[in-house]
PDB file of C-alpha atoms in Angstrom:
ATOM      1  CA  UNK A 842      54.023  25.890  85.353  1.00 28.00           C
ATOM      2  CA  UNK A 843      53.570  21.957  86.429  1.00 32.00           C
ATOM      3  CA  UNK A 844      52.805  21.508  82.529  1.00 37.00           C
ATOM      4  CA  UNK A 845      55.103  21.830  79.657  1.00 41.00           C
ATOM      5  CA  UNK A 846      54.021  24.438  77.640  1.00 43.00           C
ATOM      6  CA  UNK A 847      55.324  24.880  73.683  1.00 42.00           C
ATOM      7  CA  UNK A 848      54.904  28.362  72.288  1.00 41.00           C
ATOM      8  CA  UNK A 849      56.004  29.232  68.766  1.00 40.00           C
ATOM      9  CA  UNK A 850      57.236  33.187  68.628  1.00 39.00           C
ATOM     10  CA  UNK A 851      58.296  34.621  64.920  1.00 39.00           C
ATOM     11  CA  UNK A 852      61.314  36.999  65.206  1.00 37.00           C
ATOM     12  CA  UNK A 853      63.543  38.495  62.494  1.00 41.00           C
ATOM     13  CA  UNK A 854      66.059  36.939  61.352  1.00 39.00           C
ATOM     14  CA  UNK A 855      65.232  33.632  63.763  1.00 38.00           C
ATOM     15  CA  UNK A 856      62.755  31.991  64.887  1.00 38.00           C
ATOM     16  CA  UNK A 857      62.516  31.220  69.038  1.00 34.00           C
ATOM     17  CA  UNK A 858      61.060  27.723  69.607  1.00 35.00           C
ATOM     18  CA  UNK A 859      60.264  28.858  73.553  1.00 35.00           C
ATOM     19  CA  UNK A 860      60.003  25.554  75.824  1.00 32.00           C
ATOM     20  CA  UNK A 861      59.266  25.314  79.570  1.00 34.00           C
ATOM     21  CA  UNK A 862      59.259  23.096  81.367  1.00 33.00           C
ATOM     22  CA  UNK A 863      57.378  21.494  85.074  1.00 35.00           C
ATOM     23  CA  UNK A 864      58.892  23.361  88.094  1.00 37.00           C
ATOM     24  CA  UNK A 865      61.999  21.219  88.794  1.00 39.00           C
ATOM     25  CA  UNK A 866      62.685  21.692  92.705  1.00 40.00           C
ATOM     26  CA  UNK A 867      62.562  25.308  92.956  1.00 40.00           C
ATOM     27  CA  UNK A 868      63.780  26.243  89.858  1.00 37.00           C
ATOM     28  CA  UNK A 869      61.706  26.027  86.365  1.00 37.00           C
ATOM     29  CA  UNK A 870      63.540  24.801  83.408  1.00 40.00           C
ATOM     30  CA  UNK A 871      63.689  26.689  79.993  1.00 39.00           C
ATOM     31  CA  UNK A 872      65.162  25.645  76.556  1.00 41.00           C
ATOM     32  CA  UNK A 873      65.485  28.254  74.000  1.00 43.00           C
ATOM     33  CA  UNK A 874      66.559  27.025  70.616  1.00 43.00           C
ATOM     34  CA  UNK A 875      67.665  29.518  67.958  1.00 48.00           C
ATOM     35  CA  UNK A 876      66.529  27.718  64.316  1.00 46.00           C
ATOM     36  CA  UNK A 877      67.076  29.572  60.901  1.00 53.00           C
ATOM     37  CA  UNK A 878      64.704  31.974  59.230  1.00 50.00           C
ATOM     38  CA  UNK A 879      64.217  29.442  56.736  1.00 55.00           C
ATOM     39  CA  UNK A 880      63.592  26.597  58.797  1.00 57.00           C
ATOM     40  CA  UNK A 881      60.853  24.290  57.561  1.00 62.00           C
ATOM     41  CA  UNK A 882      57.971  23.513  59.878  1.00 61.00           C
ATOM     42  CA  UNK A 883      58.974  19.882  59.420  1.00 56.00           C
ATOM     43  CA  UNK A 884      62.015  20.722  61.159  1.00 59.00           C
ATOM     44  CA  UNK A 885      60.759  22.831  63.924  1.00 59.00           C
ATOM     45  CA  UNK A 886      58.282  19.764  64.854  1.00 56.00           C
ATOM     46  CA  UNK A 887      61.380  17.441  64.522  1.00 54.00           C
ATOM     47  CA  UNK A 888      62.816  20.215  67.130  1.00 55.00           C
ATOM     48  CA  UNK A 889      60.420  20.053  69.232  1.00 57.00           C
ATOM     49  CA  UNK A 890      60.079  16.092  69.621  1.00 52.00           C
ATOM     50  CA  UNK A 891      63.785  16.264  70.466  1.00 49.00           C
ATOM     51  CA  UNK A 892      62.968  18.672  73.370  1.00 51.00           C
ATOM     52  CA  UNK A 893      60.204  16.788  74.167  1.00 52.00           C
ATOM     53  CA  UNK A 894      61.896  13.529  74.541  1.00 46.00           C
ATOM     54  CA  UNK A 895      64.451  15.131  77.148  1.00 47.00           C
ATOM     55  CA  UNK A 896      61.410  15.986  79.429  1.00 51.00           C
ATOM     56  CA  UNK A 897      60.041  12.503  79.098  1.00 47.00           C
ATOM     57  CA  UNK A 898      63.414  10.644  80.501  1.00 45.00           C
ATOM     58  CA  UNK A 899      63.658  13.082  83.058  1.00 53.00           C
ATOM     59  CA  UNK A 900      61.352  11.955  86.242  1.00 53.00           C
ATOM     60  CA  UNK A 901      57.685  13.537  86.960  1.00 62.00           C
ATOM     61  CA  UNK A 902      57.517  16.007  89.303  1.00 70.00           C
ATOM     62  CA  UNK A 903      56.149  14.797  92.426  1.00 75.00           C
ATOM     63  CA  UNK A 904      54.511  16.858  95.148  1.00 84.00           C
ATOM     64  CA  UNK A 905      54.727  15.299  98.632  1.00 92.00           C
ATOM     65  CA  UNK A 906      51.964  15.698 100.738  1.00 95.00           C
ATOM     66  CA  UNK A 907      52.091  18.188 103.463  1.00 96.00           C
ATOM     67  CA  UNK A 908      53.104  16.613 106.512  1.00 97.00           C
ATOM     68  CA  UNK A 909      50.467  15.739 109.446  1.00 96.00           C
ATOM     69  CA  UNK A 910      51.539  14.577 112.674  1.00 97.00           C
ATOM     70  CA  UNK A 911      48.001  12.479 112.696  1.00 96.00           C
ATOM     71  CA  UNK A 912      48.664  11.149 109.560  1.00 96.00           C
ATOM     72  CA  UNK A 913      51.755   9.731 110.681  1.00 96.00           C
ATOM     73  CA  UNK A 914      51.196   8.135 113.809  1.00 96.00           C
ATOM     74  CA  UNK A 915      49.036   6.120 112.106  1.00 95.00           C
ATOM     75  CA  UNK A 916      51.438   5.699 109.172  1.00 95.00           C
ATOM     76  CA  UNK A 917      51.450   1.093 108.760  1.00 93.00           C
ATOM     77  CA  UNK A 918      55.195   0.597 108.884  1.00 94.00           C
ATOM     78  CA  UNK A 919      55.041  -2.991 107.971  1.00 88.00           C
ATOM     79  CA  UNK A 920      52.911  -3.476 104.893  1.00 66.00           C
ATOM     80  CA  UNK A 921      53.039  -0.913 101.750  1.00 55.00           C
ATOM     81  CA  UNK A 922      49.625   1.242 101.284  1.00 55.00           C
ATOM     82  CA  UNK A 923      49.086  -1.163  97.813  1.00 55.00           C
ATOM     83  CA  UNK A 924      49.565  -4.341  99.315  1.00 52.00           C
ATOM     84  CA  UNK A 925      47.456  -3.801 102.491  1.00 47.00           C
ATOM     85  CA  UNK A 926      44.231  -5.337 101.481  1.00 47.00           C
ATOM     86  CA  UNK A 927      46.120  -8.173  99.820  1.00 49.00           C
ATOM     87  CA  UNK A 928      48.753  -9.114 102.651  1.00 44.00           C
ATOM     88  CA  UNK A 929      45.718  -8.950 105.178  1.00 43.00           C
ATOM     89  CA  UNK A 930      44.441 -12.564 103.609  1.00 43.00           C
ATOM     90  CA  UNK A 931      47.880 -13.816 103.752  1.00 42.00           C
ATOM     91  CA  UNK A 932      50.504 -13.971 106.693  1.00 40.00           C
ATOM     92  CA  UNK A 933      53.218 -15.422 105.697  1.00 38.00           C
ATOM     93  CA  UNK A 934      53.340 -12.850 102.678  1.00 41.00           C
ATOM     94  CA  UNK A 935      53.091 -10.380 105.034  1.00 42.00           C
ATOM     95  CA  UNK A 936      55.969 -11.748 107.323  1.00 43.00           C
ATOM     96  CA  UNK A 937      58.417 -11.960 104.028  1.00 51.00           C
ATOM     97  CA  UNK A 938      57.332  -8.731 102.211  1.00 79.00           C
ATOM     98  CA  UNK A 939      60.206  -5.628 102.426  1.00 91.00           C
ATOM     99  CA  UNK A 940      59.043  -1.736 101.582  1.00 94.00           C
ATOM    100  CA  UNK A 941      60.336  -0.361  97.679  1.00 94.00           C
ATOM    101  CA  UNK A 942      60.279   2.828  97.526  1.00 94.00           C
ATOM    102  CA  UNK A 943      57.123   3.918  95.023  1.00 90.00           C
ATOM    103  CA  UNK A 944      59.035   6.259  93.520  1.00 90.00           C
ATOM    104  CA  UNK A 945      61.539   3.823  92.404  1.00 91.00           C
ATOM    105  CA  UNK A 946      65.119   3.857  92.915  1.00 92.00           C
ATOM    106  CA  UNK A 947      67.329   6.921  94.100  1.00 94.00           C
ATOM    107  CA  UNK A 948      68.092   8.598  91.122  1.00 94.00           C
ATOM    108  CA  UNK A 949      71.333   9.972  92.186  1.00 95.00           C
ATOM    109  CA  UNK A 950      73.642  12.710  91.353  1.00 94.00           C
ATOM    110  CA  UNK A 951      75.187  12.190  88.446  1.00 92.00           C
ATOM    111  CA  UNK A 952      78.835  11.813  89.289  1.00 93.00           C
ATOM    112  CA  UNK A 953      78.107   8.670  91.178  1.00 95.00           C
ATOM    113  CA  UNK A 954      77.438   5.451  89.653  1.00 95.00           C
ATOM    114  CA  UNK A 955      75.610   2.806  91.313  1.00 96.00           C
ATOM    115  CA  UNK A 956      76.681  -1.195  90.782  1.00 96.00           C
ATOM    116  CA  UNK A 957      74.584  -2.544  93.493  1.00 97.00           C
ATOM    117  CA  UNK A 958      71.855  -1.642  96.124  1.00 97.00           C
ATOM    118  CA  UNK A 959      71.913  -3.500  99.089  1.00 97.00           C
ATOM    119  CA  UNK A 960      69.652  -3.299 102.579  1.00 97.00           C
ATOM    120  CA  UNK A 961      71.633  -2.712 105.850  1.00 96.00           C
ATOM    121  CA  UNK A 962      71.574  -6.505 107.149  1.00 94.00           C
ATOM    122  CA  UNK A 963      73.469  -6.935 103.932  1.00 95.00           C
ATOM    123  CA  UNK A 964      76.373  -4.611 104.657  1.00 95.00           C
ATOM    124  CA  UNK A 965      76.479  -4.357 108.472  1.00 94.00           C
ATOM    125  CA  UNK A 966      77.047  -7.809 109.819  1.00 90.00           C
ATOM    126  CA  UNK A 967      78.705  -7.401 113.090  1.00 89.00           C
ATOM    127  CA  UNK A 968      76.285  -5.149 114.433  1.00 91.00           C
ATOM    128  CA  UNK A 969      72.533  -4.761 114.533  1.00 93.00           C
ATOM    129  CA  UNK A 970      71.515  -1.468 112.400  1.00 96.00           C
ATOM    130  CA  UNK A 971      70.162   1.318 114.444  1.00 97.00           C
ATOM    131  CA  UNK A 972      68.922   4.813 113.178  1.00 98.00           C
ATOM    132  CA  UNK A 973      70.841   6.337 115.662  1.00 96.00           C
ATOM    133  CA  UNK A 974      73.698   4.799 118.223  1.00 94.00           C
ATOM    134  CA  UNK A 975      72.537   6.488 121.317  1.00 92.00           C
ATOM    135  CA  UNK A 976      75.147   5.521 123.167  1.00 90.00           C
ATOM    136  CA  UNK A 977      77.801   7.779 121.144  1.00 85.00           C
ATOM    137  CA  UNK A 978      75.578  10.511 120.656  1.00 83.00           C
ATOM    138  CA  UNK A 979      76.762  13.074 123.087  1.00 79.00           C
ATOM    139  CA  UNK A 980      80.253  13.076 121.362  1.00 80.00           C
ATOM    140  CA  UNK A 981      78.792  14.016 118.222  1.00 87.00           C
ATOM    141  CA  UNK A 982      78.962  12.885 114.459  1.00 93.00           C
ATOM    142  CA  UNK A 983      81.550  12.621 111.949  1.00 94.00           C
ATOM    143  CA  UNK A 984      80.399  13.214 108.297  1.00 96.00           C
ATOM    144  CA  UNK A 985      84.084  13.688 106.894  1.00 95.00           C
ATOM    145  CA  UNK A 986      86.188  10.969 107.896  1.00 94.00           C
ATOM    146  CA  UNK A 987      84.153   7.828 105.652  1.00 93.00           C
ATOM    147  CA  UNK A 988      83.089  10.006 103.080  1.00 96.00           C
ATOM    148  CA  UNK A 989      86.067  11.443 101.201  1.00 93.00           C
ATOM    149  CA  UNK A 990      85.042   9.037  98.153  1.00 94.00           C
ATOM    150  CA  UNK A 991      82.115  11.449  97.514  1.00 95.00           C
ATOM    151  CA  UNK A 992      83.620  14.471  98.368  1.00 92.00           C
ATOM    152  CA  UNK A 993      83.724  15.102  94.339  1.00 91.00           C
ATOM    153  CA  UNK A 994      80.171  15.468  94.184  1.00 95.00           C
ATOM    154  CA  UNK A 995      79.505  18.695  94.071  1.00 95.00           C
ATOM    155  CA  UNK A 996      75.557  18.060  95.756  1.00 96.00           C
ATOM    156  CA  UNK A 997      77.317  15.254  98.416  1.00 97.00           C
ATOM    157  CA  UNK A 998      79.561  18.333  99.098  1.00 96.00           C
ATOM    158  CA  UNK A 999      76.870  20.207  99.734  1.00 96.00           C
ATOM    159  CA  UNK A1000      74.997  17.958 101.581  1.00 96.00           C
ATOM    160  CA  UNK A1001      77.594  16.828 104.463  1.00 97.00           C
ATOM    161  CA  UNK A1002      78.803  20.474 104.962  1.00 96.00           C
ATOM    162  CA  UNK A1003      75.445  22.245 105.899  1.00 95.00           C
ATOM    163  CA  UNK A1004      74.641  19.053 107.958  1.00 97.00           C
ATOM    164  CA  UNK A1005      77.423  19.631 109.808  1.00 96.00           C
ATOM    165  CA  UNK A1006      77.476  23.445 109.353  1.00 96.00           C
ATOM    166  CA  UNK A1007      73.656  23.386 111.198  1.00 95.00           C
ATOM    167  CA  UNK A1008      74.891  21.253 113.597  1.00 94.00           C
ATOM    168  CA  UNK A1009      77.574  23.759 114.948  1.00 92.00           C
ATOM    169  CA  UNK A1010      75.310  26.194 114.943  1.00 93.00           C
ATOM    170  CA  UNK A1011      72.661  25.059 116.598  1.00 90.00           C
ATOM    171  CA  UNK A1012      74.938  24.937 119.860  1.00 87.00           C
ATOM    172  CA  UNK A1013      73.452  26.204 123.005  1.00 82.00           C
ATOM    173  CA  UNK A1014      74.893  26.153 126.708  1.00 70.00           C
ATOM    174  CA  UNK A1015      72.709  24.315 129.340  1.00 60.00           C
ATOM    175  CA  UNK A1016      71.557  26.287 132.225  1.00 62.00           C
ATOM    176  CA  UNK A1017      73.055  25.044 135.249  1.00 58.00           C
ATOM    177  CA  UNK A1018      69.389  26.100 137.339  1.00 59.00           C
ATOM    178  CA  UNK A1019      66.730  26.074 135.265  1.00 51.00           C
ATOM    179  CA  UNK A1020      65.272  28.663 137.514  1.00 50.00           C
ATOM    180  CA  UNK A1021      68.112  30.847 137.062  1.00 52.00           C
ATOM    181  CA  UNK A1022      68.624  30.992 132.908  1.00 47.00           C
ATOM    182  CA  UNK A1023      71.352  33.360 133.793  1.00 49.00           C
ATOM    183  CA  UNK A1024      73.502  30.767 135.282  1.00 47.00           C
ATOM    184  CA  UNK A1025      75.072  29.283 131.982  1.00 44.00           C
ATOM    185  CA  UNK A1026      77.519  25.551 133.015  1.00 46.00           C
ATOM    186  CA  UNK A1027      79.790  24.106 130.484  1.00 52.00           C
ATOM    187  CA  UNK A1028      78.054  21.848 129.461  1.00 65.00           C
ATOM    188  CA  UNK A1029      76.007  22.150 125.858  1.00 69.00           C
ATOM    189  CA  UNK A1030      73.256  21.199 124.016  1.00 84.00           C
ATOM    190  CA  UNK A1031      71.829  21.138 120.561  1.00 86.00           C
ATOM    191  CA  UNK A1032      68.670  22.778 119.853  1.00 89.00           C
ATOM    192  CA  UNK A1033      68.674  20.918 115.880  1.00 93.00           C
ATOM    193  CA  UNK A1034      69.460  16.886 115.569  1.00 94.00           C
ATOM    194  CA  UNK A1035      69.412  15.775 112.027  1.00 96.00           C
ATOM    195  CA  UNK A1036      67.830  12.223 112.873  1.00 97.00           C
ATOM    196  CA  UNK A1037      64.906  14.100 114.595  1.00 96.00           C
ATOM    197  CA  UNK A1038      63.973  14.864 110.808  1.00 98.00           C
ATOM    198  CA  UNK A1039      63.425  10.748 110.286  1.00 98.00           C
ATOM    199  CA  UNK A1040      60.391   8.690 111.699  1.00 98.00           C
ATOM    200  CA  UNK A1041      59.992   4.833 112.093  1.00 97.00           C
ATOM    201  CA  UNK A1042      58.261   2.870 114.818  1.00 96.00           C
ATOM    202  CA  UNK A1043      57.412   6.252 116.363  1.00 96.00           C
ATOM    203  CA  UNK A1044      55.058   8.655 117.458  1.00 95.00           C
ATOM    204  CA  UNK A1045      54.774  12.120 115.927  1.00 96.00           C
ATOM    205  CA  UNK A1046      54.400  15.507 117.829  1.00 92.00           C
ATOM    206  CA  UNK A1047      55.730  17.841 120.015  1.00 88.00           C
ATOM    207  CA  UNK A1048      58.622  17.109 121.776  1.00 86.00           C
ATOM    208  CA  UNK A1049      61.576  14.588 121.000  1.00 89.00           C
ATOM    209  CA  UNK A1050      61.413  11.650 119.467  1.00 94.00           C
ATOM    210  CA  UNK A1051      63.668   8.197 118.425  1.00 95.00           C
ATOM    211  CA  UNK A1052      63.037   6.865 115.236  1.00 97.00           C
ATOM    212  CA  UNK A1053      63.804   2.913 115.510  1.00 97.00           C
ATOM    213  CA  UNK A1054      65.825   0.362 113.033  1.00 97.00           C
ATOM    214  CA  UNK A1055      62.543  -0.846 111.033  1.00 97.00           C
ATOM    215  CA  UNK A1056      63.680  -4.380 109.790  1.00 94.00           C
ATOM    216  CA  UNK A1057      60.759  -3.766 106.535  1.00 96.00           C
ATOM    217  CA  UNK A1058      62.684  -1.040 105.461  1.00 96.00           C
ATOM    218  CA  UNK A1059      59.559   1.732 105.341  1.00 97.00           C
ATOM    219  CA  UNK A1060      60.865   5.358 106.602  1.00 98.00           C
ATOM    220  CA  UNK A1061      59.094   9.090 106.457  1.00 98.00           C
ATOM    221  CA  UNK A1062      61.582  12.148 106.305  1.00 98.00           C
ATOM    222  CA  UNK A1063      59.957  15.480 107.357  1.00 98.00           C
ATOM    223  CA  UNK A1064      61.456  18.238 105.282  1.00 97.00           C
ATOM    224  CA  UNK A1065      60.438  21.949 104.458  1.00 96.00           C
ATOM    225  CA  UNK A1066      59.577  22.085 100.777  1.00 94.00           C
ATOM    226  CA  UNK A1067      57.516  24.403  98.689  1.00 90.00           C
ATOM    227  CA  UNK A1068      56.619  26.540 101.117  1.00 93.00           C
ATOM    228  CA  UNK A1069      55.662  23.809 103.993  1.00 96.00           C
ATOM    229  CA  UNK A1070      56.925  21.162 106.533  1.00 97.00           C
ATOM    230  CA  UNK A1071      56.437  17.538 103.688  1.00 97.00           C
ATOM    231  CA  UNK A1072      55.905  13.924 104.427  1.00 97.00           C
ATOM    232  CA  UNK A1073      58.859  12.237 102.265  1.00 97.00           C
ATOM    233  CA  UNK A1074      59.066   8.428 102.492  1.00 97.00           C
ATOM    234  CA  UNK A1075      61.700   6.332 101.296  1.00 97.00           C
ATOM    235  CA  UNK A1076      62.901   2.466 101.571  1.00 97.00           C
ATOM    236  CA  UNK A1077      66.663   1.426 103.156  1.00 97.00           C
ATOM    237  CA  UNK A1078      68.161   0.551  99.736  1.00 97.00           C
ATOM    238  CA  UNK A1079      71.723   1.724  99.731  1.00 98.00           C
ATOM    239  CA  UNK A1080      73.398   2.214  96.345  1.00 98.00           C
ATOM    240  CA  UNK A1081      77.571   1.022  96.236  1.00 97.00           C
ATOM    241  CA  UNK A1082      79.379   1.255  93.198  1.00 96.00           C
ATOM    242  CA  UNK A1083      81.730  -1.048  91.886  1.00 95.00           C
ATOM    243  CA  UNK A1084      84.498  -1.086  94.371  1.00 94.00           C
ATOM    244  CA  UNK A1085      82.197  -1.626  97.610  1.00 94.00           C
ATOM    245  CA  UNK A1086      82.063   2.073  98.192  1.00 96.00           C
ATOM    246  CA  UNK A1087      78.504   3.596  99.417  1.00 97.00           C
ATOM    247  CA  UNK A1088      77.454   6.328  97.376  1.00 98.00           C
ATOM    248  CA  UNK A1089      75.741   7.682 100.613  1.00 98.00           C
ATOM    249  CA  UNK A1090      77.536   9.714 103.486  1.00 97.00           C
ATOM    250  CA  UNK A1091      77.635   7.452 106.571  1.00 96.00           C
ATOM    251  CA  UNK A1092      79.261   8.506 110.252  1.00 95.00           C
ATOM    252  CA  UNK A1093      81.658   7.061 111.673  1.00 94.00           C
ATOM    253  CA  UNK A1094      79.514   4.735 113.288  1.00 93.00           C
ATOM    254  CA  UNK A1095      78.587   2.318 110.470  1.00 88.00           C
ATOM    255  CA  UNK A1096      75.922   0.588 111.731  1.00 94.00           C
ATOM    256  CA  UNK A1097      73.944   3.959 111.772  1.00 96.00           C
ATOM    257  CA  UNK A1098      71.359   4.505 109.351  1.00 98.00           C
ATOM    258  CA  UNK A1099      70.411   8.097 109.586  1.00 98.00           C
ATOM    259  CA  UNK A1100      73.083   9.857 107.220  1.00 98.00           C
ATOM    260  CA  UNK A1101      71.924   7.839 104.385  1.00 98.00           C
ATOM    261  CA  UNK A1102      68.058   7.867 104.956  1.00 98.00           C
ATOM    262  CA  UNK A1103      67.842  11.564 105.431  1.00 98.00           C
ATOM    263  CA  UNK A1104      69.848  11.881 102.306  1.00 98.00           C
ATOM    264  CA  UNK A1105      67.925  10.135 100.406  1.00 98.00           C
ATOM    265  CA  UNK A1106      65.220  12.157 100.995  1.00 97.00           C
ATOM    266  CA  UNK A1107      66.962  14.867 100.147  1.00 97.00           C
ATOM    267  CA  UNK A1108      68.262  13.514  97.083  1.00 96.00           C
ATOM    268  CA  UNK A1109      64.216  13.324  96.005  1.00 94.00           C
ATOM    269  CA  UNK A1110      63.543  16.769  96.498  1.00 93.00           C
ATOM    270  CA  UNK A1111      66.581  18.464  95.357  1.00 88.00           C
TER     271      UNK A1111
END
């Protein structure tokens, strides 16, 4: 099912040209076209190359590799995989270079139209870019308020409400005495945070951790796909389209990077 596959069938009074095609995300793709009885085999090849043409714009599939704590905390988060050998002879390459994504740019949903992709110190000037503000984040996130420009996407839709629909439920009170579990304060917690799903400058494992503002732009996105926690990486490129508007949800808090990165990763496997 990761290969197209073109099977003729004969049936009266049409003929099927059956077409399938890779696994896309979780769902696999068929095309049934109905030709006349009399169609010439000249015309079912002329079919077929049609078909075959739509597979070839779309993008390959690509199956991340399973995700391994191991593997990341050892992950180089200044010099691409491709370039390492070659950067090694040469410093100041090294010092200048920024991570592109491998895969290319975001393809993004097709309601939204990018003009121009830009890297945080580009679009956050009075600030310095974090992943996450730490300061502000007892009170929360706000996924709504900045993003009503992409509310008519359906997957953007999508997107910011089960963020924030996860992050309601994932509420719990805080024991006043740890000793005494019974003993519930006012006070809550979250047992799910969204940016715990992003790593940069960081160490894998059990237990918390803060991914930092990586100034190269390289960052891995753990996300259950196909059956198993994946290793997603993608660059800081933001798209904007051609009224200054990001095409990526952002909080509140501007200078955060989070809401876009994990996004983007999403974006890839969706």
């Amino acid at each position: 099912i990761f290969q197209r596959k073109t099977t003729l069938f004969t049936f009266d009074p049409v003929h099927v040209l059956h077409v399938r095609f890779r696994l896309d995300s979780a769902f696999e793709r068929i095309i049934v076209v109905l030709l006349p009885v009399r169609t010439t085999l000249h015309e079912i090849r002329s079919a077929g190359a049609s078909l075959s043409g739509l597979e070839s714009r779309r993008q390959k599939l690509t199956i991340w590799p399973e995700w391994n704590d191991a593997d990341v905390n050892v992950e180089k988060w200044d010099i691409p995989k491709k370039e390492e050998k070659k950067t090694a002879k040469s410093p100041t390459q090294q010092s200048h270079s920024i991570f592109e994504d491998l895969d290319g740019k975001l393809e993004l949903p097709p309601s939204l139209k990018a003009d121009s992709w830009k890297r945080p110190a580009e679009f956050i000037r009075d600030r310095i870019p974090v992943v996450l503000d730490t300061d502000n984040v007892s009170s929360g996130f706000d996924l709504v308020s900045n993003n009503k420009h992409l509310h008519e996407s359906e997957f953007m839709r999508h997107c910011i409400s089960q963020i924030i629909a996860l992050w309601e439920m994932s509420v719990v009170n805080v024991p006043i005495d740890i000793q005494e579990a019974a003993v519930i304060s006012d006070e809550t917690t979250h047992s799910w945070y969204p940016w715990e799903h992003i790593y940069s400058l960081c160490k894998a494992g059990k237990g918390p951790h803060m991914p930092l503002y990586n100034s190269y732009g390289k960052y891995v996105i753990r996300l259950y796909w196909m059956g198993c926690w994946r290793k997603i990486t993608v660059d800081d490129l933001i798209p904007f389209d051609s009224h200054g508007h990001m095409l990526l949800p952002s909080s509140t808090l501007q200078h955060e990077l989070w809401p876009m990165l994990l996004t983007k990763a999403l974006i890839k496997v969706a």
